[in-house]
DNA sequence: TAAGATTGATGCTTCAATCTTC
DNA sequence: GAAGATTGAAGCATCAATCTTA
């Protein structure tokens, strides 16, 4: 096997993979315990909440999340059926649609955040010093 | 929204999510470009390659990867059909089975590693200094 | 012809139920 | 009864094809 990565590089990479996998499992588990929907739903609600007038075009929303365009269509279908958001025709462009959160969507967002954020605090933020957090943020931000 | 996480904690967490998502997309893309199977297949081949006699019990293998036991059963089915590994009855315990890599499996492993490792080097390792890599590894290792 | 979004088909993942052996 | 592993059913993700409007 060629030495494409040295030991430090490889162990750092594996640490990233392991930490991510472990943390996401814990988050999904905590949400399920509280009978709350998966993290993807939170991401969509959060992206809409931050947006002007709580709404985004489908394509913009797809970019804010990890989903493909068709994957997003399906997820928005489910969330619309659950009453968490609505589709609105886009004024001036009859091809497109906006997704807009409903009151129920914003309420769910506020129920999910303590569970999501609490898990991140307990298992991630609380384990690291401010110096480490800064180093991690600055290093990983360079990836994108 | 309650201040469950401060700005530094939140931006570090988002940096971790973004970096992971970006890197995995690039890896999967690079593998697909070379007509190679997805990263999960590599993980299974790698776990078996490292193991004594290139074999592991199904349950041990499931722990080494991010998959559930039933998910692993299905993946091993596909990989066995592709000739990359075989199931062997476990001597002394007729409930269980070992998964063992074949020659073809070990060959594929060696084709995948340059593509996988090369992408990790280019987009991850090369962007960070040794000091940053150590800090990242040490901090993230504490999560598990 | 291209952009925005959806759909059909297919493959993958997951849960709970099942089978076999301990 | 419990552990090791598999299976059926159902939900989810993804690709390419499609539909509509620009």
Short mmCIF file of C-alpha atoms (C1' of nucleotides) in Angstrom, two decimals, chain A residues 70-71 74 78 93-95, chain D residues 12-15 20-22:
data_model
loop_
_atom_site.label_atom_id
_atom_site.label_comp_id
_atom_site.label_asym_id
_atom_site.label_seq_id
_atom_site.Cartn_x
_atom_site.Cartn_y
_atom_site.Cartn_z
CA UNK A 70 -35.21 15.57 -6.22
CA UNK A 71 -34.45 14.45 -2.69
CA UNK A 74 -39.65 14.43 -1.61
CA UNK A 78 -43.52 14.91 3.57
CA UNK A 93 -41.74 33.09 -12.35
CA UNK A 94 -44.44 30.51 -12.78
CA UNK A 95 -41.95 27.69 -13.06
"C1'" DC D 12 -35.90 6.89 1.84
"C1'" DA D 13 -32.43 8.42 -1.71
"C1'" DT D 14 -30.86 8.87 -6.35
"C1'" DC D 15 -30.57 8.91 -11.45
"C1'" DT D 20 -43.80 23.40 -17.66
"C1'" DT D 21 -42.41 28.05 -18.16
"C1'" DA D 22 -38.74 31.41 -19.54
#
